[in-house]
């Protein structure tokens, strides 16, 4: 038998519990205004710098007779095209993590295109760095064989890399990703992600893809590049030791105490080669390893509390910033590690500055001339 006396109390208590749960479950974005401002302050200048720096590097190499004949520089140009593409689409990812987190106002096609281009260029970069390291090893280990590698071979290899990366990266990502409103109330990884992201129905397939695809396209190249770099260092050290023995024997035989300028020149060149390779590899590790690790983490750790969702947002933003910094540093590293590149870059920038000054003077002269003509016409009109 129901206790009528206690019935109103039960209804009131139930209502209070419902109201309390509703308040507790009210959705709160995982970032605030300060997070939006900081994200834009970091990512937008990086996008501008990345676009400008990569365009300058491409122009410098392709217009310089000294640089465009090098097989290595063809791969550098291709890397710049990859980084330039990433820089162009990076504002979309900044928007995705801020104003577009809950509602992607742009088209679903643009969301899919951004993700497809992002993974496409990432795979191109990882493969290029591996080929770059292999070419360096061949040039050191078998210099005569390396001389047989021509620019046409580099163009074919680059074309194959872009095509393969398109098939195994761009196509599946365009198919799996999309823009839609995420259900923030469910216990699923997709509930903490931005609106433009992996569609929830493809999470199992994407998990398997990351385990296989990322290992082949990211971690295998990293391991091989590190191994090749160690082998290059050992070979360079062995060659230096052999040359030093020959120099020492020649000095003893002739009694000469010269500093062997040819050997010093060789060592500077070898140091530049290793510096360039080390910087490119270091930049790649800095940008892409955290990104792939975060993908593994966010796929396998559904965020339930607001604190966990905020943590996921912060980690995702940091690793994307690291990726953008990595891609923006590449043109800087190319110049730091090559004296020829630095000279040609300075030459190109000086020529560009001269042209800008000429255009400015021509514009000022045209404006002055136009102003004088107007005044003269006005004077003649008044005389009439």
mmCIF file of C-alpha atoms in Angstrom:
data_model
loop_
_atom_site.group_PDB
_atom_site.id
_atom_site.type_symbol
_atom_site.label_atom_id
_atom_site.label_comp_id
_atom_site.label_asym_id
_atom_site.label_seq_id
_atom_site.Cartn_x
_atom_site.Cartn_y
_atom_site.Cartn_z
ATOM 1 C CA UNK A 1 0.000 0.000 0.000
ATOM 2 C CA UNK A 2 1.380 3.424 -0.998
ATOM 3 C CA UNK A 3 2.251 5.880 1.729
ATOM 4 C CA UNK A 4 0.296 8.962 0.590
ATOM 5 C CA UNK A 5 1.881 11.167 3.217
ATOM 6 C CA UNK A 6 5.367 10.638 1.799
ATOM 7 C CA UNK A 7 4.332 10.851 -1.881
ATOM 8 C CA UNK A 8 4.860 14.628 -2.329
ATOM 9 C CA UNK A 9 8.247 14.336 -0.664
ATOM 10 C CA UNK A 10 9.282 11.564 -3.128
ATOM 11 C CA UNK A 11 8.177 13.622 -6.137
ATOM 12 C CA UNK A 12 10.071 16.671 -4.894
ATOM 13 C CA UNK A 13 13.200 14.648 -4.251
ATOM 14 C CA UNK A 14 12.991 13.043 -7.674
ATOM 15 C CA UNK A 15 12.606 16.456 -9.340
ATOM 16 C CA UNK A 16 15.614 17.780 -7.459
ATOM 17 C CA UNK A 17 17.710 14.778 -8.522
ATOM 18 C CA UNK A 18 16.695 15.225 -12.177
ATOM 19 C CA UNK A 19 17.512 18.937 -12.068
ATOM 20 C CA UNK A 20 20.833 18.193 -10.388
ATOM 21 C CA UNK A 21 21.798 15.591 -13.015
ATOM 22 C CA UNK A 22 20.776 17.930 -15.837
ATOM 23 C CA UNK A 23 22.992 20.641 -14.393
ATOM 24 C CA UNK A 24 25.840 18.200 -13.947
ATOM 25 C CA UNK A 25 25.531 16.860 -17.519
ATOM 26 C CA UNK A 26 25.244 20.265 -19.184
ATOM 27 C CA UNK A 27 27.774 20.435 -22.005
ATOM 28 C CA UNK A 28 30.782 22.699 -21.485
ATOM 29 C CA UNK A 29 33.306 23.232 -24.324
ATOM 30 C CA UNK A 30 36.798 21.908 -23.473
ATOM 31 C CA UNK A 31 38.376 25.326 -24.092
ATOM 32 C CA UNK A 32 37.786 28.961 -23.227
ATOM 33 C CA UNK A 33 38.436 32.273 -24.971
ATOM 34 C CA UNK A 34 42.059 32.259 -23.837
ATOM 35 C CA UNK A 35 42.545 28.865 -25.498
ATOM 36 C CA UNK A 36 41.095 30.164 -28.771
ATOM 37 C CA UNK A 37 43.308 33.267 -28.714
ATOM 38 C CA UNK A 38 46.455 31.269 -27.913
ATOM 39 C CA UNK A 39 45.719 28.739 -30.662
ATOM 40 C CA UNK A 40 45.265 31.469 -33.262
ATOM 41 C CA UNK A 41 48.326 33.417 -32.074
ATOM 42 C CA UNK A 42 50.478 30.324 -32.605
ATOM 43 C CA UNK A 43 48.950 28.726 -35.698
ATOM 44 C CA UNK A 44 48.116 31.684 -37.946
ATOM 45 C CA UNK A 45 51.631 33.244 -37.958
ATOM 46 C CA UNK A 46 53.063 29.755 -38.538
ATOM 47 C CA UNK A 47 50.755 29.374 -41.545
ATOM 48 C CA UNK A 48 51.901 32.692 -43.022
ATOM 49 C CA UNK A 49 55.565 31.927 -42.411
ATOM 50 C CA UNK A 50 55.225 28.389 -43.770
ATOM 51 C CA UNK A 51 53.614 29.595 -46.986
ATOM 52 C CA UNK A 52 56.196 32.348 -47.540
ATOM 53 C CA UNK A 53 59.270 30.285 -46.582
ATOM 54 C CA UNK A 54 58.363 27.285 -48.715
ATOM 55 C CA UNK A 55 57.506 29.419 -51.745
ATOM 56 C CA UNK A 56 60.844 31.226 -51.438
ATOM 57 C CA UNK A 57 62.759 27.932 -51.155
ATOM 58 C CA UNK A 58 61.006 26.478 -54.207
ATOM 59 C CA UNK A 59 61.726 29.619 -56.249
ATOM 60 C CA UNK A 60 65.360 29.719 -55.104
ATOM 61 C CA UNK A 61 66.067 26.122 -56.106
ATOM 62 C CA UNK A 62 64.152 26.155 -59.394
ATOM 63 C CA UNK A 63 65.695 29.450 -60.606
ATOM 64 C CA UNK A 64 69.257 28.736 -59.539
ATOM 65 C CA UNK A 65 71.467 26.939 -62.108
ATOM 66 C CA UNK A 66 73.716 25.836 -59.230
ATOM 67 C CA UNK A 67 70.937 24.227 -57.193
ATOM 68 C CA UNK A 68 68.425 22.761 -59.623
ATOM 69 C CA UNK A 69 70.939 20.260 -61.046
ATOM 70 C CA UNK A 70 71.280 18.450 -57.695
ATOM 71 C CA UNK A 71 69.258 15.270 -57.257
ATOM 72 C CA UNK A 72 68.858 16.024 -53.542
ATOM 73 C CA UNK A 73 67.309 19.398 -54.271
ATOM 74 C CA UNK A 74 64.524 17.801 -56.303
ATOM 75 C CA UNK A 75 63.456 15.998 -53.145
ATOM 76 C CA UNK A 76 63.777 19.227 -51.149
ATOM 77 C CA UNK A 77 61.492 21.004 -53.651
ATOM 78 C CA UNK A 78 58.965 18.184 -53.346
ATOM 79 C CA UNK A 79 59.167 18.398 -49.543
ATOM 80 C CA UNK A 80 58.547 22.144 -49.803
ATOM 81 C CA UNK A 81 55.446 21.503 -51.928
ATOM 82 C CA UNK A 82 54.217 19.093 -49.247
ATOM 83 C CA UNK A 83 54.890 21.560 -46.421
ATOM 84 C CA UNK A 84 53.368 24.406 -48.450
ATOM 85 C CA UNK A 85 50.147 22.420 -48.864
ATOM 86 C CA UNK A 86 50.033 21.742 -45.129
ATOM 87 C CA UNK A 87 50.576 25.433 -44.395
ATOM 88 C CA UNK A 88 47.739 26.449 -46.723
ATOM 89 C CA UNK A 89 45.209 24.127 -45.069
ATOM 90 C CA UNK A 90 46.420 24.734 -41.490
ATOM 91 C CA UNK A 91 43.923 27.596 -40.855
ATOM 92 C CA UNK A 92 41.163 25.021 -41.397
ATOM 93 C CA UNK A 93 42.577 22.927 -38.555
ATOM 94 C CA UNK A 94 42.905 26.028 -36.368
ATOM 95 C CA UNK A 95 39.216 26.747 -37.039
ATOM 96 C CA UNK A 96 38.383 23.079 -36.422
ATOM 97 C CA UNK A 97 39.825 23.227 -32.893
ATOM 98 C CA UNK A 98 38.277 26.580 -31.973
ATOM 99 C CA UNK A 99 35.179 28.191 -33.477
ATOM 100 C CA UNK A 100 34.343 25.108 -35.537
ATOM 101 C CA UNK A 101 34.762 22.625 -32.684
ATOM 102 C CA UNK A 102 31.024 22.072 -32.150
ATOM 103 C CA UNK A 103 29.720 23.257 -35.499
ATOM 104 C CA UNK A 104 31.678 23.108 -38.761
ATOM 105 C CA UNK A 105 30.147 25.985 -40.700
ATOM 106 C CA UNK A 106 31.915 25.173 -43.939
ATOM 107 C CA UNK A 107 31.110 22.323 -46.305
ATOM 108 C CA UNK A 108 31.561 18.654 -45.537
ATOM 109 C CA UNK A 109 33.638 18.440 -48.723
ATOM 110 C CA UNK A 110 36.135 20.980 -47.357
ATOM 111 C CA UNK A 111 36.439 19.008 -44.119
ATOM 112 C CA UNK A 112 37.135 15.784 -45.991
ATOM 113 C CA UNK A 113 39.554 17.524 -48.359
ATOM 114 C CA UNK A 114 41.532 19.023 -45.464
ATOM 115 C CA UNK A 115 41.959 15.628 -43.783
ATOM 116 C CA UNK A 116 42.859 13.934 -47.069
ATOM 117 C CA UNK A 117 45.507 16.542 -47.907
ATOM 118 C CA UNK A 118 46.881 16.432 -44.361
ATOM 119 C CA UNK A 119 47.573 12.681 -44.326
ATOM 120 C CA UNK A 120 48.665 12.713 -47.988
ATOM 121 C CA UNK A 121 51.380 15.293 -47.341
ATOM 122 C CA UNK A 122 52.381 13.536 -44.106
ATOM 123 C CA UNK A 123 53.015 10.260 -45.938
ATOM 124 C CA UNK A 124 54.864 12.109 -48.710
ATOM 125 C CA UNK A 125 57.107 13.771 -46.130
ATOM 126 C CA UNK A 126 57.976 10.549 -44.299
ATOM 127 C CA UNK A 127 58.772 8.725 -47.554
ATOM 128 C CA UNK A 128 60.824 11.618 -48.927
ATOM 129 C CA UNK A 129 62.959 11.751 -45.798
ATOM 130 C CA UNK A 130 63.631 8.016 -46.111
ATOM 131 C CA UNK A 131 64.615 8.387 -49.793
ATOM 132 C CA UNK A 132 66.734 11.417 -48.904
ATOM 133 C CA UNK A 133 68.637 9.380 -46.291
ATOM 134 C CA UNK A 134 69.060 6.485 -48.745
ATOM 135 C CA UNK A 135 70.526 8.841 -51.353
ATOM 136 C CA UNK A 136 72.933 10.272 -48.788
ATOM 137 C CA UNK A 137 74.050 6.777 -47.843
ATOM 138 C CA UNK A 138 74.565 5.790 -51.497
ATOM 139 C CA UNK A 139 76.532 8.988 -52.164
ATOM 140 C CA UNK A 140 78.855 8.195 -49.259
ATOM 141 C CA UNK A 141 79.105 4.422 -49.613
ATOM 142 C CA UNK A 142 79.104 4.091 -53.411
ATOM 143 C CA UNK A 143 79.902 7.509 -54.923
ATOM 144 C CA UNK A 144 80.406 6.085 -58.439
ATOM 145 C CA UNK A 145 76.968 4.455 -58.393
ATOM 146 C CA UNK A 146 75.434 7.651 -57.085
ATOM 147 C CA UNK A 147 76.817 9.618 -60.039
ATOM 148 C CA UNK A 148 74.623 7.450 -62.298
ATOM 149 C CA UNK A 149 71.449 8.732 -60.595
ATOM 150 C CA UNK A 150 70.056 11.557 -62.715
ATOM 151 C CA UNK A 151 67.331 14.131 -62.276
ATOM 152 C CA UNK A 152 64.883 12.043 -64.330
ATOM 153 C CA UNK A 153 65.250 9.193 -61.828
ATOM 154 C CA UNK A 154 64.451 11.590 -58.991
ATOM 155 C CA UNK A 155 61.361 12.889 -60.824
ATOM 156 C CA UNK A 156 60.066 9.356 -61.377
ATOM 157 C CA UNK A 157 60.641 8.402 -57.725
ATOM 158 C CA UNK A 158 58.912 11.563 -56.502
ATOM 159 C CA UNK A 159 55.917 10.965 -58.777
ATOM 160 C CA UNK A 160 55.568 7.372 -57.553
ATOM 161 C CA UNK A 161 55.719 8.515 -53.914
ATOM 162 C CA UNK A 162 52.976 11.114 -54.397
ATOM 163 C CA UNK A 163 50.779 8.603 -56.234
ATOM 164 C CA UNK A 164 51.182 5.846 -53.633
ATOM 165 C CA UNK A 165 50.576 8.267 -50.744
ATOM 166 C CA UNK A 166 47.417 9.476 -52.488
ATOM 167 C CA UNK A 167 46.068 5.931 -52.791
ATOM 168 C CA UNK A 168 46.807 4.737 -49.255
ATOM 169 C CA UNK A 169 46.314 8.057 -47.434
ATOM 170 C CA UNK A 170 44.152 10.598 -49.203
ATOM 171 C CA UNK A 171 41.439 8.229 -50.458
ATOM 172 C CA UNK A 172 40.613 6.407 -47.168
ATOM 173 C CA UNK A 173 40.742 9.599 -45.097
ATOM 174 C CA UNK A 174 38.397 11.430 -47.457
ATOM 175 C CA UNK A 175 36.012 8.480 -47.154
ATOM 176 C CA UNK A 176 36.210 8.001 -43.356
ATOM 177 C CA UNK A 177 36.252 11.615 -42.159
ATOM 178 C CA UNK A 178 33.517 14.217 -42.345
ATOM 179 C CA UNK A 179 31.686 17.077 -40.665
ATOM 180 C CA UNK A 180 28.721 16.318 -38.400
ATOM 181 C CA UNK A 181 27.318 17.290 -35.014
ATOM 182 C CA UNK A 182 28.863 15.094 -32.305
ATOM 183 C CA UNK A 183 26.802 13.630 -29.476
ATOM 184 C CA UNK A 184 28.616 14.945 -26.391
ATOM 185 C CA UNK A 185 26.546 12.824 -23.974
ATOM 186 C CA UNK A 186 27.702 9.338 -25.047
ATOM 187 C CA UNK A 187 30.710 7.418 -23.769
ATOM 188 C CA UNK A 188 32.589 7.238 -27.069
ATOM 189 C CA UNK A 189 35.877 8.685 -28.362
ATOM 190 C CA UNK A 190 33.938 10.662 -30.972
ATOM 191 C CA UNK A 191 32.040 12.582 -28.256
ATOM 192 C CA UNK A 192 35.202 14.543 -27.352
ATOM 193 C CA UNK A 193 36.367 15.225 -30.905
ATOM 194 C CA UNK A 194 35.694 18.322 -33.043
ATOM 195 C CA UNK A 195 32.760 18.269 -35.446
ATOM 196 C CA UNK A 196 35.108 17.815 -38.426
ATOM 197 C CA UNK A 197 36.770 14.501 -37.636
ATOM 198 C CA UNK A 198 36.583 10.726 -38.018
ATOM 199 C CA UNK A 199 33.000 9.516 -38.348
ATOM 200 C CA UNK A 200 32.020 7.264 -35.452
ATOM 201 C CA UNK A 201 31.001 4.278 -37.595
ATOM 202 C CA UNK A 202 34.553 3.997 -38.953
ATOM 203 C CA UNK A 203 36.372 3.908 -35.593
ATOM 204 C CA UNK A 204 37.096 0.122 -35.666
ATOM 205 C CA UNK A 205 38.448 0.293 -39.225
ATOM 206 C CA UNK A 206 40.515 3.380 -38.433
ATOM 207 C CA UNK A 207 42.037 1.712 -35.365
ATOM 208 C CA UNK A 208 43.228 -1.197 -37.507
ATOM 209 C CA UNK A 209 44.449 1.264 -40.140
ATOM 210 C CA UNK A 210 46.538 3.197 -37.602
ATOM 211 C CA UNK A 211 48.140 0.032 -36.247
ATOM 212 C CA UNK A 212 49.203 -1.099 -39.726
ATOM 213 C CA UNK A 213 49.396 2.082 -41.808
ATOM 214 C CA UNK A 214 51.184 4.282 -39.283
ATOM 215 C CA UNK A 215 53.737 1.570 -38.571
ATOM 216 C CA UNK A 216 54.522 1.207 -42.286
ATOM 217 C CA UNK A 217 54.361 4.871 -43.274
ATOM 218 C CA UNK A 218 55.790 6.543 -40.149
ATOM 219 C CA UNK A 219 57.623 4.244 -37.759
ATOM 220 C CA UNK A 220 59.325 2.025 -40.337
ATOM 221 C CA UNK A 221 60.786 5.055 -42.186
ATOM 222 C CA UNK A 222 61.882 6.529 -38.849
ATOM 223 C CA UNK A 223 63.732 3.351 -37.876
ATOM 224 C CA UNK A 224 65.354 3.042 -41.303
ATOM 225 C CA UNK A 225 66.365 6.715 -41.344
ATOM 226 C CA UNK A 226 67.969 6.444 -37.909
ATOM 227 C CA UNK A 227 69.799 3.280 -38.998
ATOM 228 C CA UNK A 228 70.970 4.904 -42.248
ATOM 229 C CA UNK A 229 72.116 8.011 -40.373
ATOM 230 C CA UNK A 230 74.225 5.899 -38.018
ATOM 231 C CA UNK A 231 75.713 4.013 -40.980
ATOM 232 C CA UNK A 232 76.499 7.316 -42.737
ATOM 233 C CA UNK A 233 78.226 8.674 -39.642
ATOM 234 C CA UNK A 234 80.299 5.489 -39.291
ATOM 235 C CA UNK A 235 81.277 5.600 -42.967
ATOM 236 C CA UNK A 236 82.233 9.273 -42.787
ATOM 237 C CA UNK A 237 84.295 8.640 -39.654
ATOM 238 C CA UNK A 238 86.046 5.692 -41.330
ATOM 239 C CA UNK A 239 86.817 7.773 -44.443
ATOM 240 C CA UNK A 240 88.209 10.586 -42.316
ATOM 241 C CA UNK A 241 90.429 8.202 -40.391
ATOM 242 C CA UNK A 242 91.743 6.674 -43.629
ATOM 243 C CA UNK A 243 92.427 10.108 -45.139
ATOM 244 C CA UNK A 244 94.098 11.292 -41.936
ATOM 245 C CA UNK A 245 96.463 8.313 -41.998
ATOM 246 C CA UNK A 246 97.397 9.109 -45.594
ATOM 247 C CA UNK A 247 97.955 12.788 -44.727
ATOM 248 C CA UNK A 248 100.112 11.854 -41.729
ATOM 249 C CA UNK A 249 102.235 9.499 -43.851
ATOM 250 C CA UNK A 250 102.655 12.160 -46.547
ATOM 251 C CA UNK A 251 103.763 14.699 -43.946
ATOM 252 C CA UNK A 252 106.326 12.327 -42.544
ATOM 253 C CA UNK A 253 107.672 11.549 -46.002
ATOM 254 C CA UNK A 254 107.912 15.187 -47.111
ATOM 255 C CA UNK A 255 108.432 16.883 -43.768
ATOM 256 C CA UNK A 256 105.571 19.256 -44.603
ATOM 257 C CA UNK A 257 103.402 20.744 -41.869
ATOM 258 C CA UNK A 258 100.633 22.252 -44.029
ATOM 259 C CA UNK A 259 97.023 22.113 -42.786
ATOM 260 C CA UNK A 260 95.747 20.108 -45.782
ATOM 261 C CA UNK A 261 93.192 22.661 -47.077
ATOM 262 C CA UNK A 262 91.551 20.026 -49.281
ATOM 263 C CA UNK A 263 90.875 17.839 -46.254
ATOM 264 C CA UNK A 264 89.415 20.785 -44.347
ATOM 265 C CA UNK A 265 87.100 21.510 -47.286
ATOM 266 C CA UNK A 266 85.995 17.878 -47.410
ATOM 267 C CA UNK A 267 85.246 17.871 -43.696
ATOM 268 C CA UNK A 268 83.187 21.044 -43.931
ATOM 269 C CA UNK A 269 81.151 19.503 -46.737
ATOM 270 C CA UNK A 270 80.655 16.262 -44.778
ATOM 271 C CA UNK A 271 79.608 18.242 -41.718
ATOM 272 C CA UNK A 272 77.047 20.129 -43.791
ATOM 273 C CA UNK A 273 75.683 16.871 -45.189
ATOM 274 C CA UNK A 274 75.246 15.356 -41.736
ATOM 275 C CA UNK A 275 73.849 18.564 -40.283
ATOM 276 C CA UNK A 276 71.231 18.795 -43.012
ATOM 277 C CA UNK A 277 70.178 15.169 -42.577
ATOM 278 C CA UNK A 278 70.117 15.424 -38.784
ATOM 279 C CA UNK A 279 68.018 18.594 -38.804
ATOM 280 C CA UNK A 280 65.479 17.185 -41.272
ATOM 281 C CA UNK A 281 65.172 13.917 -39.345
ATOM 282 C CA UNK A 282 64.964 15.734 -36.003
ATOM 283 C CA UNK A 283 62.248 18.016 -37.335
ATOM 284 C CA UNK A 284 60.294 15.018 -38.612
ATOM 285 C CA UNK A 285 60.526 13.226 -35.253
ATOM 286 C CA UNK A 286 59.455 16.384 -33.407
ATOM 287 C CA UNK A 287 56.360 16.850 -35.548
ATOM 288 C CA UNK A 288 55.058 13.444 -36.554
ATOM 289 C CA UNK A 289 55.795 11.104 -33.650
ATOM 290 C CA UNK A 290 53.633 13.072 -31.156
ATOM 291 C CA UNK A 291 50.859 13.315 -33.765
ATOM 292 C CA UNK A 292 50.660 9.554 -34.327
ATOM 293 C CA UNK A 293 50.976 8.795 -30.606
ATOM 294 C CA UNK A 294 48.074 11.166 -29.917
ATOM 295 C CA UNK A 295 45.937 9.360 -32.514
ATOM 296 C CA UNK A 296 46.559 6.072 -30.701
ATOM 297 C CA UNK A 297 45.772 7.704 -27.358
ATOM 298 C CA UNK A 298 42.557 9.482 -28.318
ATOM 299 C CA UNK A 299 41.174 6.431 -30.132
ATOM 300 C CA UNK A 300 41.580 4.174 -27.112
ATOM 301 C CA UNK A 301 40.723 6.550 -24.250
ATOM 302 C CA UNK A 302 37.145 7.827 -24.262
ATOM 303 C CA UNK A 303 36.877 10.997 -22.177
ATOM 304 C CA UNK A 304 34.006 10.943 -19.677
ATOM 305 C CA UNK A 305 34.551 13.927 -17.396
ATOM 306 C CA UNK A 306 34.978 17.546 -18.495
ATOM 307 C CA UNK A 307 38.555 17.465 -17.193
ATOM 308 C CA UNK A 308 39.374 14.486 -19.417
ATOM 309 C CA UNK A 309 37.820 16.176 -22.445
ATOM 310 C CA UNK A 310 39.795 19.334 -21.773
ATOM 311 C CA UNK A 311 42.977 17.273 -21.451
ATOM 312 C CA UNK A 312 42.276 15.647 -24.819
ATOM 313 C CA UNK A 313 41.695 19.048 -26.430
ATOM 314 C CA UNK A 314 44.906 20.490 -24.982
ATOM 315 C CA UNK A 315 46.989 17.482 -26.063
ATOM 316 C CA UNK A 316 45.498 17.569 -29.569
ATOM 317 C CA UNK A 317 46.209 21.284 -29.913
ATOM 318 C CA UNK A 318 49.799 20.942 -28.660
ATOM 319 C CA UNK A 319 50.709 18.087 -30.986
ATOM 320 C CA UNK A 320 49.242 19.945 -33.973
ATOM 321 C CA UNK A 321 51.265 23.024 -33.048
ATOM 322 C CA UNK A 322 54.374 20.836 -32.875
ATOM 323 C CA UNK A 323 53.575 19.493 -36.336
ATOM 324 C CA UNK A 324 53.190 23.003 -37.754
ATOM 325 C CA UNK A 325 56.442 24.177 -36.119
ATOM 326 C CA UNK A 326 58.217 21.146 -37.565
ATOM 327 C CA UNK A 327 57.008 21.856 -41.089
ATOM 328 C CA UNK A 328 57.850 25.567 -40.829
ATOM 329 C CA UNK A 329 61.394 24.852 -39.646
ATOM 330 C CA UNK A 330 62.284 22.718 -42.674
ATOM 331 C CA UNK A 331 63.045 25.649 -45.046
ATOM 332 C CA UNK A 332 65.157 27.216 -42.280
ATOM 333 C CA UNK A 333 67.099 23.981 -41.849
ATOM 334 C CA UNK A 334 67.723 23.691 -45.593
ATOM 335 C CA UNK A 335 69.455 27.076 -45.489
ATOM 336 C CA UNK A 336 71.316 26.482 -42.237
ATOM 337 C CA UNK A 337 72.892 23.281 -43.537
ATOM 338 C CA UNK A 338 73.875 24.489 -47.024
ATOM 339 C CA UNK A 339 76.094 27.485 -47.766
ATOM 340 C CA UNK A 340 75.034 27.344 -51.436
ATOM 341 C CA UNK A 341 71.386 27.483 -50.450
ATOM 342 C CA UNK A 342 72.027 30.456 -48.157
ATOM 343 C CA UNK A 343 73.855 32.390 -50.876
ATOM 344 C CA UNK A 344 71.155 31.728 -53.465
ATOM 345 C CA UNK A 345 68.388 32.602 -50.983
ATOM 346 C CA UNK A 346 70.044 35.919 -50.142
ATOM 347 C CA UNK A 347 70.506 36.615 -53.841
ATOM 348 C CA UNK A 348 66.841 35.877 -54.571
ATOM 349 C CA UNK A 349 65.598 37.985 -51.658
ATOM 350 C CA UNK A 350 67.797 40.906 -52.720
ATOM 351 C CA UNK A 351 66.450 40.645 -56.270
ATOM 352 C CA UNK A 352 62.895 40.535 -54.929
ATOM 353 C CA UNK A 353 63.515 43.580 -52.731
ATOM 354 C CA UNK A 354 64.947 45.459 -55.717
ATOM 355 C CA UNK A 355 61.890 44.640 -57.834
ATOM 356 C CA UNK A 356 59.554 45.759 -55.056
ATOM 357 C CA UNK A 357 61.401 49.076 -54.806
ATOM 358 C CA UNK A 358 61.200 49.546 -58.583
ATOM 359 C CA UNK A 359 57.468 48.803 -58.554
ATOM 360 C CA UNK A 360 56.998 51.247 -55.689
ATOM 361 C CA UNK A 361 58.939 54.013 -57.473
ATOM 362 C CA UNK A 362 57.045 53.319 -60.685
ATOM 363 C CA UNK A 363 53.747 53.502 -58.806
ATOM 364 C CA UNK A 364 54.726 56.755 -57.088
ATOM 365 C CA UNK A 365 55.847 58.250 -60.399
ATOM 366 C CA UNK A 366 52.606 57.182 -62.067
ATOM 367 C CA UNK A 367 50.580 58.677 -59.218
ATOM 368 C CA UNK A 368 52.544 61.945 -59.374
ATOM 369 C CA UNK A 369 52.186 62.095 -63.132
ATOM 370 C CA UNK A 370 48.466 61.398 -62.872
ATOM 371 C CA UNK A 371 48.074 64.075 -60.223
ATOM 372 C CA UNK A 372 49.971 66.616 -62.335
ATOM 373 C CA UNK A 373 47.843 65.774 -65.350
ATOM 374 C CA UNK A 374 44.664 66.287 -63.350
ATOM 375 C CA UNK A 375 45.862 69.634 -62.054
ATOM 376 C CA UNK A 376 46.879 70.761 -65.514
ATOM 377 C CA UNK A 377 43.542 69.725 -66.963
ATOM 378 C CA UNK A 378 41.750 71.525 -64.193
ATOM 379 C CA UNK A 379 43.790 74.669 -64.878
ATOM 380 C CA UNK A 380 43.008 74.574 -68.578
ATOM 381 C CA UNK A 381 39.344 74.082 -67.840
ATOM 382 C CA UNK A 382 39.298 77.146 -65.624
ATOM 383 C CA UNK A 383 41.031 79.230 -68.296
ATOM 384 C CA UNK A 384 38.313 78.305 -70.752
#
